[in-house]
Every structure is written in structure tokens, then in C-alpha cells.
């Protein structure tokens, strides 16, 4: 299995590092070098490169045991945007064993779910285009008996696989035995409550004790990372201490924190939508307690829309992760890095944008290829041409934000070109006081 996938892009190339689960942007010169080496399959490159360049290729494992440790993908490129998605979000089924207050797929109107062979065709197209990552959720994917088969098909194609579940169905010994052979990146289990009462408010039934029992058996048999995912909402944002106690008690490896988004059931019940001040307060309290008590037990990740947040220990503050976006222009990852497919094969630019903006039934894997949808889909083209605004363009955080979450912006401002109401410049950095 090659460590790297090198994709031709308008800026040069996009290198996916499978070991680090990271994308690296390279310029034209480095792309052409890697492409030349692959095409000529030179065994001795000492007459082509100087020793410094050879040492670099060996150090970064592009060249390992005199073999090239990467594959090249060139499907043509589009100006100012990626030639293919950076990742696929896939709602494996719309069926679920819960009825969560914040569910963003609950309004799904899928009439016919994709067949298993159609799903496998999607994976083949991903591999051909150099799409190296898939995030699979639902609904509840483990409801479908063929879901383990699908995960294994992902892994056969060396696709980095991340699975999202409510964890209630993971009590079958044969299933767990099968999962023990998986090399997925992580399994993420939604929690959303610090006790059974909070959990039931959000998810409709009691389930925490069952998750704890299932998690114990999973950890005894599986080597992959198991994360807890918390969607912060008015029912749980004040209960930081108990949430962290639960994560430690259950034995999770990681805690992923995100705010509730304005989609699905939230549109019917706006009382469960969170304010930026409430979310910032949750982050501040969580980071403070985690640093003092839990940093040796599990890792902690925050997101603010598409923007990942990190803790800067030198400044004692939570701040945006400094990244380089692999596209030009205004707007978040929707339709520019990410593509979403619901269980019927409908392509969406984002799972949280309203259907009238995000979904176009003609952009469906039953009728079009992944490449055609990405390159010519009407909704994708529209989002790549939003104008934005001067306030965002002149902001110090523009390079890591690009205007913020368009779904939240549309929900609150009713205009996708305005600054995100949760503007990073207004709420970040979040100072952590340890006194």
C-alpha cells in the first residue's frame, strides 16, 4: 500500500499522507518531479536529483527501499478549485433506531436507497479520482446488515474510513469480532448527554448504560480509536464537568465537540439552537477542566463550523488551527472540499444547508458519475461563485475561515454572502484562566 496519493491540482498537487491523515499542498515543480519519477520508474535517481533532494524523498518516505511510495492521480483540474472532492460524507441509510432533537437527516425524503452495488461503484470512482477519505453515518449505519461489508470494501481500496454511530447496536459478538480486524481511522459514538436524563431529552430513549457496556467490549477486542462525539446544545452546554467525567469513566480515547447546526429537526424546534456565547463558554470550561484532570486520559477536539480549534499552551487560549485552504475565493468547505451523498445517491454540497440550496435531484449517482457531479453540478457551481463581503476579506482570520459556516449564516442572516454570525474575530481566541 502506497503511503501517499498525489493528485494534480491547479496550484500544483495535493498530497494525501495516509499515515498522518493529512493533506499537503505542493507546487508545480514538486508535482512535476514526483510525476516524472513515477512515469520513468527510475531505479537510480542520483543522476537526476542532488543528494539533498534524495535525502528529503527518503526522509519523508516518498522513496522507501528504492521504491516509490506513492501513486499519481491526474483526472484533469479545474481552475481555482479542487479536481475532485477532498472527502466524501456518506449517509449510509436514513433508517435509525433513535429520534434525536437535533438530527440533521430527519427530513430526508429519499424514496429509494442505493443498492449495495451502487455504493461500491461510488467507492471505485473515489479511488480513481484520488478521493482518499470517507466519513460514514446515517441514520444509523449498523441497522443495515451489509454495512460491515461496505466498510471492508472501503478498506480494500485503502480509503481512510471514519464511522459515526449511536453505539447502541454494537452488542453482537460476531459483529465485534469482525470489527476487530478493521483498520478504520476511528469509530465515533454520539453521546450528547452527561446522564440518562440529558441523553433521553436529546435522543428520545435511555441508552448511556448500554453504550458503556458495548464500549467496554469493543475496547477489549478492537485496536482502532473510539471517540465520543458531543453536539453541544442548550440541554448540555452547562454540564461540562459531568460530561468529562463520563468520557473518562467510559474509557473513550477522544472527545470531539461541535455545536448544534441549523438543519433537520432543529428547524422545527429552534429552542435547541445554541448561541455563540454559550458554545464559547462550553469550550472555555471544557478546556480548563480537561487540562487539569483529563489530558493524559483522552484527546480533545473542538470545531467552530469547518474551522478546527486548537489549544495554544504558550498563550493559554483556544484559537483557530492555521491551515491553507486548497481552493480560492469565499466560502467554507461546502462544495469546494466536501461532497455529501445521502442514502439515495443525491449529491449535497453540505449536510446542513437547506435542501433547496444544497440538493439537486439530477445530481445523483444513479444518473451521473462522481466526477461529473463535482465538475458540473449546478449547486456546486453556485457555491463556488458566491461573492462574499469586504469585512471577511479584510479579517485576520480570513485565511482559516473564508467567511464561516454558510448554513448558519443562511439560517440567521438569510444571506449567504454576509459574515457568519459566529464570526471568529468576535469570539476567538478564547482565553483560559487557570486561577
GROMACS .gro file of C-alpha atoms in nm:
model
  435
    1UNK     CA    1   0.000   0.000   0.000
    2UNK     CA    2   0.149   0.335  -0.102
    3UNK     CA    3   0.167   0.590   0.177
    4UNK     CA    4   0.090   0.889  -0.044
    5UNK     CA    5  -0.164   0.977  -0.311
    6UNK     CA    6  -0.052   1.268  -0.530
    7UNK     CA    7  -0.330   1.448  -0.717
    8UNK     CA    8  -0.281   1.705  -0.993
    9UNK     CA    9  -0.438   2.040  -0.895
   10UNK     CA   10  -0.443   2.396  -1.028
   11UNK     CA   11  -0.181   2.507  -0.772
   12UNK     CA   12   0.044   2.206  -0.836
   13UNK     CA   13  -0.060   1.900  -0.643
   14UNK     CA   14  -0.249   1.775  -0.339
   15UNK     CA   15  -0.061   1.505  -0.150
   16UNK     CA   16  -0.258   1.288   0.089
   17UNK     CA   17  -0.043   1.131   0.363
   18UNK     CA   18  -0.222   0.816   0.474
   19UNK     CA   19  -0.007   0.772   0.786
   20UNK     CA   20  -0.076   1.121   0.916
   21UNK     CA   21  -0.430   1.155   0.775
   22UNK     CA   22  -0.324   1.491   0.637
   23UNK     CA   23  -0.327   1.680   0.308
   24UNK     CA   24  -0.014   1.862   0.190
   25UNK     CA   25  -0.021   2.127  -0.082
   26UNK     CA   26   0.277   2.118  -0.319
   27UNK     CA   27   0.381   2.349  -0.601
   28UNK     CA   28   0.409   2.269  -0.973
   29UNK     CA   29   0.781   2.196  -0.953
   30UNK     CA   30   0.750   1.930  -0.685
   31UNK     CA   31   0.445   1.778  -0.855
   32UNK     CA   32   0.630   1.751  -1.186
   33UNK     CA   33   0.926   1.590  -1.012
   34UNK     CA   34   0.709   1.322  -0.849
   35UNK     CA   35   0.523   1.269  -1.175
   36UNK     CA   36   0.847   1.233  -1.372
   37UNK     CA   37   0.990   0.978  -1.129
   38UNK     CA   38   0.670   0.775  -1.143
   39UNK     CA   39   0.649   0.779  -1.522
   40UNK     CA   40   1.012   0.685  -1.581
   41UNK     CA   41   1.028   0.446  -1.285
   42UNK     CA   42   1.397   0.527  -1.244
   43UNK     CA   43   1.579   0.290  -1.010
   44UNK     CA   44   1.886   0.510  -0.976
   45UNK     CA   45   1.792   0.876  -0.938
   46UNK     CA   46   2.133   1.005  -0.834
   47UNK     CA   47   2.192   1.145  -1.185
   48UNK     CA   48   1.856   1.327  -1.178
   49UNK     CA   49   1.847   1.477  -0.828
   50UNK     CA   50   2.104   1.620  -0.593
   51UNK     CA   51   2.173   1.442  -0.264
   52UNK     CA   52   1.969   1.692  -0.063
   53UNK     CA   53   1.654   1.621  -0.267
   54UNK     CA   54   1.712   1.246  -0.250
   55UNK     CA   55   1.754   1.265   0.128
   56UNK     CA   56   1.427   1.459   0.152
   57UNK     CA   57   1.237   1.200  -0.053
   58UNK     CA   58   1.378   0.923   0.165
   59UNK     CA   59   1.318   1.107   0.490
   60UNK     CA   60   0.952   1.169   0.405
   61UNK     CA   61   0.918   0.812   0.269
   62UNK     CA   62   0.825   0.913  -0.084
   63UNK     CA   63   1.117   0.686  -0.165
   64UNK     CA   64   1.139   0.375   0.052
   65UNK     CA   65   1.370   0.076  -0.006
   66UNK     CA   66   1.438   0.215  -0.354
   67UNK     CA   67   1.067   0.201  -0.435
   68UNK     CA   68   0.838   0.497  -0.497
   69UNK     CA   69   0.588   0.504  -0.211
   70UNK     CA   70   0.309   0.700  -0.382
   71UNK     CA   71   0.053   0.680  -0.661
   72UNK     CA   72  -0.026   0.957  -0.907
   73UNK     CA   73  -0.379   1.067  -0.999
   74UNK     CA   74  -0.442   1.308  -1.285
   75UNK     CA   75  -0.804   1.344  -1.390
   76UNK     CA   76  -0.760   1.699  -1.516
   77UNK     CA   77  -0.801   2.002  -1.295
   78UNK     CA   78  -1.038   2.294  -1.253
   79UNK     CA   79  -0.913   2.648  -1.209
   80UNK     CA   80  -0.942   2.778  -0.851
   81UNK     CA   81  -1.098   2.463  -0.708
   82UNK     CA   82  -1.008   2.100  -0.646
   83UNK     CA   83  -1.019   1.847  -0.929
   84UNK     CA   84  -1.221   1.612  -0.707
   85UNK     CA   85  -1.358   1.616  -0.352
   86UNK     CA   86  -1.116   1.607  -0.063
   87UNK     CA   87  -1.352   1.377   0.124
   88UNK     CA   88  -1.693   1.216   0.091
   89UNK     CA   89  -1.958   1.228   0.364
   90UNK     CA   90  -2.198   0.938   0.311
   91UNK     CA   91  -2.530   0.880   0.487
   92UNK     CA   92  -2.539   0.504   0.451
   93UNK     CA   93  -2.910   0.481   0.535
   94UNK     CA   94  -3.183   0.716   0.651
   95UNK     CA   95  -3.316   0.448   0.888
   96UNK     CA   96  -3.244   0.498   1.256
   97UNK     CA   97  -3.329   0.349   1.595
   98UNK     CA   98  -3.345   0.694   1.759
   99UNK     CA   99  -3.531   1.023   1.712
  100UNK     CA  100  -3.283   1.293   1.813
  101UNK     CA  101  -3.393   1.652   1.864
  102UNK     CA  102  -3.100   1.786   1.659
  103UNK     CA  103  -3.094   1.522   1.382
  104UNK     CA  104  -2.996   1.687   1.053
  105UNK     CA  105  -3.109   1.397   0.829
  106UNK     CA  106  -3.456   1.356   0.978
  107UNK     CA  107  -3.624   1.547   0.696
  108UNK     CA  108  -3.477   1.313   0.436
  109UNK     CA  109  -3.718   1.243   0.152
  110UNK     CA  110  -3.521   0.955   0.000
  111UNK     CA  111  -3.763   0.731  -0.189
  112UNK     CA  112  -3.512   0.466  -0.292
  113UNK     CA  113  -3.187   0.393  -0.117
  114UNK     CA  114  -2.882   0.299  -0.321
  115UNK     CA  115  -2.819  -0.069  -0.380
  116UNK     CA  116  -2.502  -0.223  -0.243
  117UNK     CA  117  -2.350  -0.245  -0.591
  118UNK     CA  118  -2.421   0.126  -0.648
  119UNK     CA  119  -2.244   0.206  -0.322
  120UNK     CA  120  -1.943   0.001  -0.429
  121UNK     CA  121  -1.939   0.184  -0.762
  122UNK     CA  122  -1.910   0.509  -0.566
  123UNK     CA  123  -1.602   0.370  -0.387
  124UNK     CA  124  -1.444   0.270  -0.718
  125UNK     CA  125  -1.498   0.621  -0.852
  126UNK     CA  126  -1.350   0.770  -0.537
  127UNK     CA  127  -1.036   0.561  -0.576
  128UNK     CA  128  -0.996   0.652  -0.944
  129UNK     CA  129  -1.023   1.025  -0.863
  130UNK     CA  130  -0.786   1.007  -0.567
  131UNK     CA  131  -1.053   1.075  -0.304
  132UNK     CA  132  -0.890   0.918  -0.001
  133UNK     CA  133  -1.133   0.974   0.284
  134UNK     CA  134  -1.492   0.877   0.362
  135UNK     CA  135  -1.699   0.965   0.668
  136UNK     CA  136  -1.994   0.729   0.705
  137UNK     CA  137  -2.302   0.794   0.915
  138UNK     CA  138  -2.676   0.782   0.879
  139UNK     CA  139  -2.936   0.740   1.010
  140UNK     CA  140  -2.771   0.457   1.196
  141UNK     CA  141  -2.541   0.266   0.958
  142UNK     CA  142  -2.527  -0.052   1.169
  143UNK     CA  143  -2.901  -0.102   1.111
  144UNK     CA  144  -2.810  -0.225   0.763
  145UNK     CA  145  -2.681  -0.583   0.766
  146UNK     CA  146  -2.448  -0.515   0.471
  147UNK     CA  147  -2.275  -0.222   0.640
  148UNK     CA  148  -1.974  -0.426   0.764
  149UNK     CA  149  -1.926  -0.546   0.406
  150UNK     CA  150  -1.919  -0.185   0.288
  151UNK     CA  151  -1.659  -0.082   0.546
  152UNK     CA  152  -1.438  -0.370   0.437
  153UNK     CA  153  -1.474  -0.263   0.073
  154UNK     CA  154  -1.357   0.085   0.174
  155UNK     CA  155  -1.051  -0.062   0.345
  156UNK     CA  156  -0.969  -0.284   0.046
  157UNK     CA  157  -0.934   0.035  -0.159
  158UNK     CA  158  -0.710   0.197   0.105
  159UNK     CA  159  -0.972   0.465   0.173
  160UNK     CA  160  -0.934   0.629   0.514
  161UNK     CA  161  -1.260   0.534   0.684
  162UNK     CA  162  -1.434   0.710   0.973
  163UNK     CA  163  -1.759   0.564   1.109
  164UNK     CA  164  -2.027   0.757   1.301
  165UNK     CA  165  -2.281   0.564   1.509
  166UNK     CA  166  -2.502   0.594   1.816
  167UNK     CA  167  -2.333   0.281   1.950
  168UNK     CA  168  -2.650   0.106   2.066
  169UNK     CA  169  -2.629  -0.184   1.820
  170UNK     CA  170  -2.267  -0.281   1.887
  171UNK     CA  171  -2.352  -0.563   2.127
  172UNK     CA  172  -2.327  -0.853   1.884
  173UNK     CA  173  -2.018  -1.068   1.949
  174UNK     CA  174  -1.988  -1.182   1.587
  175UNK     CA  175  -2.005  -0.821   1.469
  176UNK     CA  176  -1.741  -0.705   1.717
  177UNK     CA  177  -1.518  -0.999   1.623
  178UNK     CA  178  -1.542  -0.885   1.262
  179UNK     CA  179  -1.477  -0.522   1.359
  180UNK     CA  180  -1.163  -0.628   1.546
  181UNK     CA  181  -0.999  -0.682   1.206
  182UNK     CA  182  -1.085  -0.334   1.081
  183UNK     CA  183  -0.815  -0.071   1.034
  184UNK     CA  184  -1.054   0.225   1.030
  185UNK     CA  185  -0.928   0.568   1.141
  186UNK     CA  186  -1.182   0.589   1.420
  187UNK     CA  187  -1.531   0.496   1.534
  188UNK     CA  188  -1.725   0.794   1.671
  189UNK     CA  189  -2.014   0.734   1.912
  190UNK     CA  190  -2.264   1.015   1.973
  191UNK     CA  191  -2.327   1.086   2.341
  192UNK     CA  192  -2.489   1.433   2.379
  193UNK     CA  193  -2.570   1.398   2.749
  194UNK     CA  194  -2.388   1.363   3.080
  195UNK     CA  195  -2.651   1.136   3.234
  196UNK     CA  196  -2.952   0.929   3.130
  197UNK     CA  197  -3.193   1.219   3.177
  198UNK     CA  198  -2.998   1.451   2.946
  199UNK     CA  199  -2.939   1.171   2.696
  200UNK     CA  200  -3.311   1.090   2.684
  201UNK     CA  201  -3.403   1.457   2.632
  202UNK     CA  202  -3.188   1.470   2.321
  203UNK     CA  203  -3.220   1.113   2.188
  204UNK     CA  204  -3.566   1.004   2.297
  205UNK     CA  205  -3.464   0.696   2.499
  206UNK     CA  206  -3.226   0.598   2.776
  207UNK     CA  207  -2.909   0.448   2.633
  208UNK     CA  208  -2.592   0.553   2.814
  209UNK     CA  209  -2.555   0.234   3.019
  210UNK     CA  210  -2.592   0.023   2.707
  211UNK     CA  211  -2.328   0.232   2.529
  212UNK     CA  212  -2.092   0.186   2.824
  213UNK     CA  213  -2.132  -0.192   2.811
  214UNK     CA  214  -2.086  -0.201   2.433
  215UNK     CA  215  -1.782   0.025   2.451
  216UNK     CA  216  -1.614  -0.196   2.710
  217UNK     CA  217  -1.644  -0.499   2.482
  218UNK     CA  218  -1.528  -0.300   2.178
  219UNK     CA  219  -1.216  -0.177   2.356
  220UNK     CA  220  -1.132  -0.528   2.471
  221UNK     CA  221  -1.134  -0.651   2.110
  222UNK     CA  222  -1.060  -0.360   1.873
  223UNK     CA  223  -0.742  -0.156   1.824
  224UNK     CA  224  -0.885   0.146   1.641
  225UNK     CA  225  -0.956   0.477   1.814
  226UNK     CA  226  -1.304   0.511   1.965
  227UNK     CA  227  -1.421   0.870   2.003
  228UNK     CA  228  -1.716   1.027   2.178
  229UNK     CA  229  -1.895   1.295   1.979
  230UNK     CA  230  -2.080   1.566   2.170
  231UNK     CA  231  -2.320   1.800   1.991
  232UNK     CA  232  -2.344   2.095   2.229
  233UNK     CA  233  -2.698   2.225   2.279
  234UNK     CA  234  -2.898   2.408   2.549
  235UNK     CA  235  -2.963   2.078   2.728
  236UNK     CA  236  -2.598   2.001   2.794
  237UNK     CA  237  -2.374   2.306   2.747
  238UNK     CA  238  -2.376   2.392   3.120
  239UNK     CA  239  -2.274   2.041   3.231
  240UNK     CA  240  -1.908   2.037   3.131
  241UNK     CA  241  -1.771   1.866   3.441
  242UNK     CA  242  -2.012   1.572   3.429
  243UNK     CA  243  -1.958   1.524   3.055
  244UNK     CA  244  -1.581   1.496   3.102
  245UNK     CA  245  -1.629   1.258   3.395
  246UNK     CA  246  -1.847   1.037   3.175
  247UNK     CA  247  -1.595   1.033   2.888
  248UNK     CA  248  -1.319   0.926   3.128
  249UNK     CA  249  -1.539   0.671   3.307
  250UNK     CA  250  -1.650   0.510   2.980
  251UNK     CA  251  -1.290   0.489   2.857
  252UNK     CA  252  -1.315   0.683   2.531
  253UNK     CA  253  -0.988   0.765   2.352
  254UNK     CA  254  -1.102   1.101   2.222
  255UNK     CA  255  -1.370   1.366   2.267
  256UNK     CA  256  -1.497   1.550   1.958
  257UNK     CA  257  -1.700   1.864   2.032
  258UNK     CA  258  -1.919   2.055   1.786
  259UNK     CA  259  -2.217   2.293   1.816
  260UNK     CA  260  -2.568   2.201   1.705
  261UNK     CA  261  -2.629   2.317   1.347
  262UNK     CA  262  -2.950   2.470   1.200
  263UNK     CA  263  -3.074   2.174   0.998
  264UNK     CA  264  -3.327   1.890   1.010
  265UNK     CA  265  -3.517   1.874   1.338
  266UNK     CA  266  -3.356   2.196   1.463
  267UNK     CA  267  -3.557   2.391   1.205
  268UNK     CA  268  -3.875   2.266   1.373
  269UNK     CA  269  -3.751   2.331   1.727
  270UNK     CA  270  -3.532   2.640   1.733
  271UNK     CA  271  -3.511   2.624   2.114
  272UNK     CA  272  -3.231   2.369   2.080
  273UNK     CA  273  -3.017   2.606   1.872
  274UNK     CA  274  -2.717   2.733   2.067
  275UNK     CA  275  -2.575   3.085   2.088
  276UNK     CA  276  -2.209   3.153   2.013
  277UNK     CA  277  -2.166   3.282   2.369
  278UNK     CA  278  -2.298   2.954   2.513
  279UNK     CA  279  -2.068   2.749   2.292
  280UNK     CA  280  -1.764   2.964   2.375
  281UNK     CA  281  -1.845   2.919   2.745
  282UNK     CA  282  -1.861   2.542   2.698
  283UNK     CA  283  -1.523   2.542   2.522
  284UNK     CA  284  -1.364   2.756   2.792
  285UNK     CA  285  -1.486   2.538   3.079
  286UNK     CA  286  -1.412   2.212   2.898
  287UNK     CA  287  -1.056   2.308   2.807
  288UNK     CA  288  -0.986   2.428   3.161
  289UNK     CA  289  -1.107   2.108   3.331
  290UNK     CA  290  -0.952   1.881   3.068
  291UNK     CA  291  -0.610   2.045   3.113
  292UNK     CA  292  -0.625   1.992   3.488
  293UNK     CA  293  -0.767   1.641   3.508
  294UNK     CA  294  -0.802   1.450   3.182
  295UNK     CA  295  -0.526   1.539   2.932
  296UNK     CA  296  -0.348   1.209   2.999
  297UNK     CA  297  -0.669   1.008   2.954
  298UNK     CA  298  -0.816   1.119   2.620
  299UNK     CA  299  -0.760   1.380   2.349
  300UNK     CA  300  -0.989   1.679   2.295
  301UNK     CA  301  -1.102   1.835   1.965
  302UNK     CA  302  -1.323   2.139   1.908
  303UNK     CA  303  -1.474   2.263   1.583
  304UNK     CA  304  -1.634   2.600   1.502
  305UNK     CA  305  -1.812   2.533   1.176
  306UNK     CA  306  -1.547   2.400   0.936
  307UNK     CA  307  -1.274   2.565   1.141
  308UNK     CA  308  -1.088   2.336   1.378
  309UNK     CA  309  -0.976   2.488   1.707
  310UNK     CA  310  -0.656   2.408   1.896
  311UNK     CA  311  -0.524   2.490   2.240
  312UNK     CA  312  -0.216   2.714   2.244
  313UNK     CA  313  -0.048   2.629   2.573
  314UNK     CA  314   0.202   2.917   2.545
  315UNK     CA  315  -0.079   3.172   2.530
  316UNK     CA  316  -0.335   2.974   2.736
  317UNK     CA  317  -0.600   3.016   2.471
  318UNK     CA  318  -0.813   2.819   2.226
  319UNK     CA  319  -0.762   2.952   1.874
  320UNK     CA  320  -0.823   2.856   1.509
  321UNK     CA  321  -0.595   2.594   1.359
  322UNK     CA  322  -0.376   2.759   1.096
  323UNK     CA  323  -0.433   2.576   0.767
  324UNK     CA  324  -0.405   2.653   0.396
  325UNK     CA  325  -0.730   2.605   0.203
  326UNK     CA  326  -0.688   2.413  -0.125
  327UNK     CA  327  -0.916   2.647  -0.323
  328UNK     CA  328  -0.960   3.016  -0.393
  329UNK     CA  329  -1.245   3.251  -0.315
  330UNK     CA  330  -1.506   3.299  -0.046
  331UNK     CA  331  -1.694   3.027   0.140
  332UNK     CA  332  -1.649   2.723   0.362
  333UNK     CA  333  -1.568   2.366   0.254
  334UNK     CA  334  -1.920   2.302   0.121
  335UNK     CA  335  -1.894   2.202  -0.244
  336UNK     CA  336  -1.526   2.300  -0.255
  337UNK     CA  337  -1.362   2.030  -0.042
  338UNK     CA  338  -1.658   1.825   0.080
  339UNK     CA  339  -1.929   1.640  -0.105
  340UNK     CA  340  -2.219   1.470   0.071
  341UNK     CA  341  -2.426   1.180  -0.059
  342UNK     CA  342  -2.749   1.080   0.109
  343UNK     CA  343  -2.862   0.719   0.112
  344UNK     CA  344  -3.041   0.766  -0.221
  345UNK     CA  345  -2.729   0.887  -0.400
  346UNK     CA  346  -2.837   1.252  -0.407
  347UNK     CA  347  -2.536   1.485  -0.401
  348UNK     CA  348  -2.536   1.767  -0.150
  349UNK     CA  349  -2.279   2.040  -0.106
  350UNK     CA  350  -2.332   2.024   0.271
  351UNK     CA  351  -2.542   1.815   0.507
  352UNK     CA  352  -2.663   2.126   0.689
  353UNK     CA  353  -2.764   2.360   0.408
  354UNK     CA  354  -3.138   2.365   0.327
  355UNK     CA  355  -3.235   2.118   0.057
  356UNK     CA  356  -3.344   2.387  -0.187
  357UNK     CA  357  -2.992   2.528  -0.186
  358UNK     CA  358  -2.791   2.210  -0.143
  359UNK     CA  359  -2.973   1.932  -0.324
  360UNK     CA  360  -3.041   1.889  -0.693
  361UNK     CA  361  -3.207   1.557  -0.774
  362UNK     CA  362  -3.036   1.549  -1.113
  363UNK     CA  363  -2.703   1.536  -0.930
  364UNK     CA  364  -2.747   1.174  -0.829
  365UNK     CA  365  -2.505   0.883  -0.854
  366UNK     CA  366  -2.777   0.679  -1.022
  367UNK     CA  367  -2.763   0.916  -1.322
  368UNK     CA  368  -2.422   1.083  -1.315
  369UNK     CA  369  -2.066   0.997  -1.224
  370UNK     CA  370  -1.896   1.144  -0.919
  371UNK     CA  371  -1.662   1.336  -1.149
  372UNK     CA  372  -1.950   1.485  -1.350
  373UNK     CA  373  -2.140   1.589  -1.038
  374UNK     CA  374  -1.832   1.754  -0.889
  375UNK     CA  375  -1.739   1.938  -1.207
  376UNK     CA  376  -2.079   2.047  -1.340
  377UNK     CA  377  -2.335   2.016  -1.059
  378UNK     CA  378  -2.545   2.334  -1.053
  379UNK     CA  379  -2.543   2.375  -0.674
  380UNK     CA  380  -2.169   2.313  -0.659
  381UNK     CA  381  -2.102   2.578  -0.921
  382UNK     CA  382  -2.327   2.824  -0.737
  383UNK     CA  383  -2.144   2.787  -0.406
  384UNK     CA  384  -1.806   2.823  -0.576
  385UNK     CA  385  -1.913   3.162  -0.711
  386UNK     CA  386  -2.055   3.334  -0.403
  387UNK     CA  387  -1.929   3.691  -0.378
  388UNK     CA  388  -1.870   3.719  -0.004
  389UNK     CA  389  -1.801   4.057   0.154
  390UNK     CA  390  -1.520   4.301   0.229
  391UNK     CA  391  -1.548   4.260   0.607
  392UNK     CA  392  -1.448   3.895   0.583
  393UNK     CA  393  -1.187   3.950   0.312
  394UNK     CA  394  -1.007   4.205   0.532
  395UNK     CA  395  -1.028   3.997   0.850
  396UNK     CA  396  -0.714   3.847   1.008
  397UNK     CA  397  -0.888   3.507   1.020
  398UNK     CA  398  -1.000   3.501   0.656
  399UNK     CA  399  -0.735   3.250   0.550
  400UNK     CA  400  -0.860   2.994   0.806
  401UNK     CA  401  -1.230   3.079   0.791
  402UNK     CA  402  -1.330   3.210   0.444
  403UNK     CA  403  -1.649   3.359   0.585
  404UNK     CA  404  -1.752   3.078   0.819
  405UNK     CA  405  -2.047   2.839   0.815
  406UNK     CA  406  -2.281   2.920   0.526
  407UNK     CA  407  -2.565   2.709   0.670
  408UNK     CA  408  -2.561   2.905   0.996
  409UNK     CA  409  -2.530   3.230   0.801
  410UNK     CA  410  -2.831   3.150   0.586
  411UNK     CA  411  -3.035   3.043   0.890
  412UNK     CA  412  -2.969   3.363   1.088
  413UNK     CA  413  -2.889   3.631   0.828
  414UNK     CA  414  -3.087   3.489   0.533
  415UNK     CA  415  -2.794   3.591   0.311
  416UNK     CA  416  -2.509   3.354   0.235
  417UNK     CA  417  -2.271   3.638   0.142
  418UNK     CA  418  -2.272   3.808   0.483
  419UNK     CA  419  -2.023   3.728   0.761
  420UNK     CA  420  -2.103   3.426   0.976
  421UNK     CA  421  -2.292   3.546   1.289
  422UNK     CA  422  -2.044   3.331   1.483
  423UNK     CA  423  -1.756   3.540   1.346
  424UNK     CA  424  -1.417   3.411   1.463
  425UNK     CA  425  -1.289   3.765   1.507
  426UNK     CA  426  -1.568   3.836   1.754
  427UNK     CA  427  -1.545   3.525   1.971
  428UNK     CA  428  -1.188   3.397   1.935
  429UNK     CA  429  -0.937   3.343   2.078
  430UNK     CA  430  -1.094   3.204   2.396
  431UNK     CA  431  -0.868   3.277   2.692
  432UNK     CA  432  -0.839   3.003   2.954
  433UNK     CA  433  -0.799   3.126   3.312
  434UNK     CA  434  -0.642   2.862   3.539
  435UNK     CA  435  -0.656   3.069   3.857
   0.00000   0.00000   0.00000
